[in-house]
């Protein structure tokens, strides 16, 4: 089988277009689609300082490398990488090293921010306290809420104007369905492709890999020879997301393009919902971070443990 574009040996057939790709054309095609996403949705502006969240996993390494190719040489643009160390014993260490080396290879400044340093406790310690105090929240809830806050704080501290994360098409389609199934429709407003409205104190987030399916991100990472880090966090659990992932993968194999259709539907719905919901953001009463509520979610979960956010 030959690559449709250059006649070299093909290694991948797109289930959507039926096109055959050799390794080089496949990578160029992915980069071209990311470039199209950035341009079409105006994800970046001249002079942006882009903080890339790099966990050391495949999505974040692909994001770092593609943004480096597409953005690093644009005048005025600055790239910085950030890794969050949640403090899960035996888990994040390897990812941290992979992220550090990947950034160093490209000459991108790399920072690490840890829960321990910022909140005073590792995630292990926080979750231990939650179990002892019988707070019925899972480790992943603390992790997600506290990670989001720390990324925003760090982005402001470093003077970043955008935060880029490695969410891919599968992540986005799953999140959209989770919100629909839970009835949290207003959250779809935040899932749109454009950087959200500029709130005071909130650094806008963008997802340049939003239209790239997970398997294509994985293939790009493999073909690029990235050192992959797929250790599993001990708190990983069977979740609604896993069930939706399974269901979407099954549907996608029968009806290629379904994940893409879900994400495109969100693209159209998000601006309508945003207009409808009209969120007002104000400083959290405890910590001053921007929130749509009186007390931000991070302070709320920490308060249950008797920790001041
Ligand atoms: Fe955090 Fe849960 Fe992921 Fe572990 S599995 S890194 S606790 S979100
Ligand atoms: Zn707060």
Short mmCIF file of C-alpha atoms and ligand atoms in Angstrom, two decimals:
data_model
loop_
_atom_site.label_atom_id
_atom_site.label_comp_id
_atom_site.label_asym_id
_atom_site.label_seq_id
_atom_site.Cartn_x
_atom_site.Cartn_y
_atom_site.Cartn_z
CA UNK A 1 0.00 0.00 0.00
CA UNK A 2 1.35 3.39 -1.01
CA UNK A 3 0.89 6.80 0.59
CA UNK A 4 -1.79 8.70 -1.33
CA UNK A 5 0.34 11.84 -1.22
CA UNK A 6 3.91 10.74 -1.98
CA UNK A 7 3.78 7.04 -2.96
CA UNK A 8 6.10 5.99 -0.09
CA UNK A 9 5.17 2.95 2.02
CA UNK A 10 1.88 3.69 3.79
CA UNK A 11 1.58 3.02 7.51
CA UNK A 12 -1.86 4.44 8.27
CA UNK A 13 -5.25 4.57 6.62
CA UNK A 14 -7.62 7.28 7.80
CA UNK A 15 -10.96 5.69 8.70
CA UNK A 16 -12.61 9.04 7.89
CA UNK A 17 -11.26 9.94 4.46
CA UNK A 18 -9.85 6.53 3.44
CA UNK A 19 -6.59 8.32 2.64
CA UNK A 20 -3.32 6.37 3.06
CA UNK A 21 -0.36 8.02 4.75
CA UNK A 22 3.35 7.28 5.06
CA UNK A 23 4.92 8.29 8.39
CA UNK A 24 6.15 11.67 7.13
CA UNK A 25 2.89 12.66 5.43
CA UNK A 26 0.88 11.47 8.43
CA UNK A 27 2.82 13.73 10.79
CA UNK A 28 2.56 16.67 8.41
CA UNK A 29 -1.17 16.08 8.08
CA UNK A 30 -1.65 16.12 11.87
CA UNK A 31 0.43 19.30 12.16
CA UNK A 32 -1.60 20.88 9.35
CA UNK A 33 -4.86 20.11 11.14
CA UNK A 34 -3.55 21.58 14.39
CA UNK A 35 -2.44 24.68 12.48
CA UNK A 36 -5.92 24.93 10.91
CA UNK A 37 -7.54 24.71 14.38
CA UNK A 38 -5.26 27.46 15.71
CA UNK A 39 -5.93 29.73 12.74
CA UNK A 40 -9.62 29.06 12.34
CA UNK A 41 -10.47 29.63 16.01
CA UNK A 42 -7.81 32.32 16.51
CA UNK A 43 -6.40 30.46 19.51
CA UNK A 44 -3.30 32.61 19.70
CA UNK A 45 -2.48 36.22 19.14
CA UNK A 46 0.80 37.90 18.30
CA UNK A 47 2.91 38.34 21.44
CA UNK A 48 1.11 35.56 23.32
CA UNK A 49 3.04 33.88 26.10
CA UNK A 50 1.77 30.30 25.88
CA UNK A 51 2.07 28.11 28.94
CA UNK A 52 1.91 24.46 27.86
CA UNK A 53 0.73 21.98 30.47
CA UNK A 54 3.11 19.02 30.08
CA UNK A 55 2.46 15.99 32.26
CA UNK A 56 4.90 13.78 30.35
CA UNK A 57 2.06 11.73 28.80
CA UNK A 58 1.72 11.33 25.04
CA UNK A 59 -0.85 14.06 24.47
CA UNK A 60 1.17 16.70 26.24
CA UNK A 61 4.42 15.71 24.47
CA UNK A 62 2.71 15.88 21.07
CA UNK A 63 1.23 19.27 21.98
CA UNK A 64 4.60 20.62 23.13
CA UNK A 65 6.37 19.46 19.97
CA UNK A 66 3.71 20.65 17.52
CA UNK A 67 3.34 24.04 19.20
CA UNK A 68 7.09 24.37 19.11
CA UNK A 69 7.07 23.70 15.35
CA UNK A 70 4.16 26.03 14.65
CA UNK A 71 4.55 28.83 17.15
CA UNK A 72 8.08 29.09 18.56
CA UNK A 73 9.50 31.05 15.65
CA UNK A 74 6.66 33.51 15.41
CA UNK A 75 7.93 36.89 16.51
CA UNK A 76 6.77 37.90 19.95
CA UNK A 77 5.47 34.45 20.90
CA UNK A 78 6.95 32.80 23.96
CA UNK A 79 6.49 29.16 24.97
CA UNK A 80 6.91 27.87 28.51
CA UNK A 81 6.19 24.35 29.80
CA UNK A 82 4.62 23.60 33.17
CA UNK A 83 4.34 20.26 34.96
CA UNK A 84 2.14 19.86 38.00
CA UNK A 85 3.40 17.45 40.63
CA UNK A 86 0.30 16.37 42.52
CA UNK A 87 2.28 14.28 44.97
CA UNK A 88 1.20 10.71 44.32
CA UNK A 89 4.01 8.46 45.52
CA UNK A 90 5.62 6.41 42.75
CA UNK A 91 3.58 8.00 39.97
CA UNK A 92 4.57 11.45 38.76
CA UNK A 93 8.37 11.14 39.09
CA UNK A 94 8.92 9.50 35.71
CA UNK A 95 6.55 11.87 33.91
CA UNK A 96 8.36 14.82 35.44
CA UNK A 97 11.68 13.63 34.06
CA UNK A 98 10.18 12.96 30.61
CA UNK A 99 8.58 16.43 30.56
CA UNK A 100 11.80 18.10 31.71
CA UNK A 101 13.88 16.36 29.04
CA UNK A 102 11.35 17.08 26.28
CA UNK A 103 11.33 20.79 27.12
CA UNK A 104 15.11 20.91 27.43
CA UNK A 105 15.57 19.25 24.03
CA UNK A 106 13.55 22.06 22.44
CA UNK A 107 15.08 24.80 24.56
CA UNK A 108 11.69 25.58 26.14
CA UNK A 109 11.76 26.90 29.71
CA UNK A 110 10.24 24.34 32.07
CA UNK A 111 8.65 24.88 35.47
CA UNK A 112 7.31 22.47 38.05
CA UNK A 113 4.60 23.41 40.55
CA UNK A 114 3.71 21.00 43.32
CA UNK A 115 0.65 20.60 45.52
CA UNK A 116 2.99 20.23 48.50
CA UNK A 117 4.62 23.58 47.87
CA UNK A 118 1.42 25.49 47.07
CA UNK A 119 -1.22 23.85 49.28
CA UNK A 120 1.14 22.52 51.94
CA UNK A 121 0.09 18.88 51.33
CA UNK A 122 0.62 16.21 48.67
CA UNK A 123 -2.43 14.63 47.06
CA UNK A 124 -1.64 11.44 49.02
CA UNK A 125 -1.81 13.43 52.27
CA UNK A 126 -4.97 15.25 51.19
CA UNK A 127 -6.70 12.01 50.28
CA UNK A 128 -5.61 10.34 53.54
CA UNK A 129 -7.19 13.22 55.45
CA UNK A 130 -10.37 12.93 53.35
CA UNK A 131 -10.65 9.22 54.16
CA UNK A 132 -10.05 9.81 57.88
CA UNK A 133 -12.58 12.65 58.02
CA UNK A 134 -15.03 10.64 55.95
CA UNK A 135 -15.30 13.33 53.31
CA UNK A 136 -16.97 11.46 50.49
CA UNK A 137 -14.84 12.85 47.66
CA UNK A 138 -12.55 10.75 45.47
CA UNK A 139 -8.85 11.56 45.04
CA UNK A 140 -9.51 12.51 41.39
CA UNK A 141 -11.95 15.23 42.48
CA UNK A 142 -9.33 16.87 44.72
CA UNK A 143 -6.71 16.34 42.02
CA UNK A 144 -8.70 17.93 39.18
CA UNK A 145 -9.98 20.92 41.16
CA UNK A 146 -6.64 21.69 42.83
CA UNK A 147 -4.65 21.16 39.61
CA UNK A 148 -6.85 23.63 37.70
CA UNK A 149 -6.37 26.28 40.37
CA UNK A 150 -2.60 25.75 40.53
CA UNK A 151 -2.19 25.96 36.73
CA UNK A 152 -4.06 29.27 36.69
CA UNK A 153 -2.05 30.70 39.59
CA UNK A 154 1.22 29.60 38.02
CA UNK A 155 0.19 30.95 34.59
CA UNK A 156 -0.47 34.38 36.11
CA UNK A 157 2.75 34.27 38.09
CA UNK A 158 4.77 33.50 34.94
CA UNK A 159 2.98 36.19 32.94
CA UNK A 160 1.38 33.71 30.53
CA UNK A 161 -1.49 34.98 28.37
CA UNK A 162 -2.79 31.51 27.33
CA UNK A 163 -2.69 28.03 28.81
CA UNK A 164 -2.56 25.21 26.23
CA UNK A 165 -3.60 21.70 27.25
CA UNK A 166 -3.32 18.41 25.35
CA UNK A 167 -7.01 17.41 25.31
CA UNK A 168 -7.72 15.42 22.16
CA UNK A 169 -10.92 14.64 20.22
CA UNK A 170 -11.75 11.62 22.39
CA UNK A 171 -11.37 13.62 25.63
CA UNK A 172 -13.60 16.37 24.31
CA UNK A 173 -16.32 14.03 23.01
CA UNK A 174 -16.32 12.13 26.33
CA UNK A 175 -16.57 15.33 28.40
CA UNK A 176 -19.44 16.59 26.25
CA UNK A 177 -21.41 13.38 26.75
CA UNK A 178 -20.65 13.26 30.49
CA UNK A 179 -22.10 16.75 30.87
CA UNK A 180 -25.17 15.87 28.84
CA UNK A 181 -25.77 12.66 30.77
CA UNK A 182 -25.37 14.45 34.11
CA UNK A 183 -27.56 17.30 32.98
CA UNK A 184 -24.79 19.87 33.57
CA UNK A 185 -25.52 21.49 30.24
CA UNK A 186 -24.22 24.92 31.25
CA UNK A 187 -20.73 23.41 31.43
CA UNK A 188 -20.84 22.83 27.68
CA UNK A 189 -20.36 26.58 27.31
CA UNK A 190 -16.80 26.13 28.52
CA UNK A 191 -16.15 23.32 26.06
CA UNK A 192 -16.23 25.48 22.96
CA UNK A 193 -13.19 25.75 20.68
CA UNK A 194 -12.48 29.45 21.20
CA UNK A 195 -10.57 30.79 24.19
CA UNK A 196 -13.26 31.62 26.76
CA UNK A 197 -14.11 35.21 27.54
CA UNK A 198 -11.35 37.04 29.37
CA UNK A 199 -12.23 37.05 33.07
CA UNK A 200 -10.23 39.11 35.47
CA UNK A 201 -7.53 36.84 36.95
CA UNK A 202 -8.33 33.86 34.74
CA UNK A 203 -5.79 32.93 32.05
CA UNK A 204 -7.73 31.60 29.01
CA UNK A 205 -7.24 27.95 28.08
CA UNK A 206 -6.99 26.53 24.59
CA UNK A 207 -6.91 22.97 23.26
CA UNK A 208 -5.10 22.83 19.91
CA UNK A 209 -5.42 18.98 19.66
CA UNK A 210 -9.18 19.17 20.06
CA UNK A 211 -9.92 17.66 16.63
CA UNK A 212 -7.18 15.00 16.60
CA UNK A 213 -8.41 11.53 17.63
CA UNK A 214 -6.53 9.88 20.47
CA UNK A 215 -5.21 7.05 18.28
CA UNK A 216 -3.70 9.58 15.87
CA UNK A 217 -2.06 11.46 18.76
CA UNK A 218 -0.65 8.12 19.96
CA UNK A 219 0.63 7.28 16.45
CA UNK A 220 2.23 10.73 16.10
CA UNK A 221 3.97 10.21 19.46
CA UNK A 222 5.15 6.74 18.44
CA UNK A 223 6.43 7.89 15.03
CA UNK A 224 8.27 10.77 16.70
CA UNK A 225 10.06 8.34 19.01
CA UNK A 226 8.87 10.08 22.17
CA UNK A 227 9.70 8.32 25.37
CA UNK A 228 6.25 7.37 26.50
CA UNK A 229 5.24 7.35 30.07
CA UNK A 230 2.09 5.40 30.70
CA UNK A 231 2.37 4.56 34.39
CA UNK A 232 -1.00 4.45 35.97
CA UNK A 233 -1.89 6.58 38.96
CA UNK A 234 -2.97 4.47 41.89
CA UNK A 235 -6.20 6.43 42.23
CA UNK A 236 -7.42 5.62 38.73
CA UNK A 237 -10.83 4.02 39.03
CA UNK A 238 -13.61 2.76 36.85
CA UNK A 239 -15.57 5.91 36.09
CA UNK A 240 -18.44 7.11 33.95
CA UNK A 241 -15.77 8.43 31.56
CA UNK A 242 -14.48 4.86 31.02
CA UNK A 243 -17.95 3.62 30.17
CA UNK A 244 -18.46 6.49 27.75
CA UNK A 245 -15.03 5.94 26.21
CA UNK A 246 -15.91 2.29 25.61
CA UNK A 247 -19.29 3.15 24.13
CA UNK A 248 -17.89 5.91 21.88
CA UNK A 249 -15.08 3.66 20.62
CA UNK A 250 -17.60 0.98 19.74
CA UNK A 251 -19.83 3.45 17.93
CA UNK A 252 -16.88 5.06 16.18
CA UNK A 253 -15.65 1.75 14.78
CA UNK A 254 -19.08 1.14 13.25
CA UNK A 255 -19.76 4.74 12.23
CA UNK A 256 -16.47 6.61 11.69
CA UNK A 257 -16.76 10.31 12.43
CA UNK A 258 -19.11 10.09 15.38
CA UNK A 259 -16.70 11.56 17.95
CA UNK A 260 -16.01 14.38 15.59
CA UNK A 261 -19.75 14.97 15.15
CA UNK A 262 -20.20 15.23 18.95
CA UNK A 263 -17.42 17.82 19.22
CA UNK A 264 -18.73 19.78 16.23
CA UNK A 265 -22.17 19.84 17.88
CA UNK A 266 -20.56 21.35 21.00
CA UNK A 267 -18.83 23.95 18.80
CA UNK A 268 -22.24 25.12 17.66
CA UNK A 269 -23.97 24.86 21.04
CA UNK A 270 -21.31 26.42 23.27
CA UNK A 271 -21.78 30.06 22.15
CA UNK A 272 -25.58 29.73 22.43
CA UNK A 273 -25.37 28.30 25.95
CA UNK A 274 -22.79 30.91 26.96
CA UNK A 275 -25.18 33.68 25.92
CA UNK A 276 -28.02 32.01 27.80
CA UNK A 277 -26.12 31.33 31.03
CA UNK A 278 -24.37 34.71 31.42
CA UNK A 279 -21.86 33.72 34.10
CA UNK A 280 -20.57 36.48 36.37
CA UNK A 281 -17.09 35.87 37.65
CA UNK A 282 -15.88 37.47 40.88
CA UNK A 283 -13.03 36.91 43.34
CA UNK A 284 -13.44 33.98 45.76
CA UNK A 285 -14.26 35.22 49.25
CA UNK A 286 -11.46 33.10 50.73
CA UNK A 287 -8.60 33.08 48.26
CA UNK A 288 -9.39 35.82 45.73
CA UNK A 289 -9.16 33.46 42.72
CA UNK A 290 -11.79 34.05 40.03
CA UNK A 291 -14.97 32.01 40.45
CA UNK A 292 -18.60 32.10 39.39
CA UNK A 293 -19.61 31.28 42.98
CA UNK A 294 -19.10 32.89 46.33
CA UNK A 295 -16.36 30.47 47.35
CA UNK A 296 -14.30 28.77 44.64
CA UNK A 297 -14.44 25.01 44.26
CA UNK A 298 -10.82 24.58 45.42
CA UNK A 299 -11.50 26.42 48.70
CA UNK A 300 -14.73 24.47 49.08
CA UNK A 301 -13.04 21.04 48.88
CA UNK A 302 -10.13 22.15 51.09
CA UNK A 303 -12.50 23.58 53.67
CA UNK A 304 -14.03 20.14 54.13
CA UNK A 305 -10.60 18.96 55.28
CA UNK A 306 -10.05 21.97 57.52
CA UNK A 307 -7.31 23.32 55.21
CA UNK A 308 -7.27 26.96 54.25
CA UNK A 309 -7.17 27.44 50.47
FE1 LIG B 1 -5.22 12.80 39.57
FE2 LIG B 1 -7.09 10.89 39.48
FE3 LIG B 1 -5.52 11.30 37.39
FE4 LIG B 1 -4.52 10.25 39.63
S1 LIG B 1 -6.06 9.33 38.29
S2 LIG B 1 -3.56 11.87 38.40
S3 LIG B 1 -5.70 11.32 41.18
S4 LIG B 1 -7.03 12.74 38.22
ZN1 LIG B 2 -11.04 30.22 46.78
#
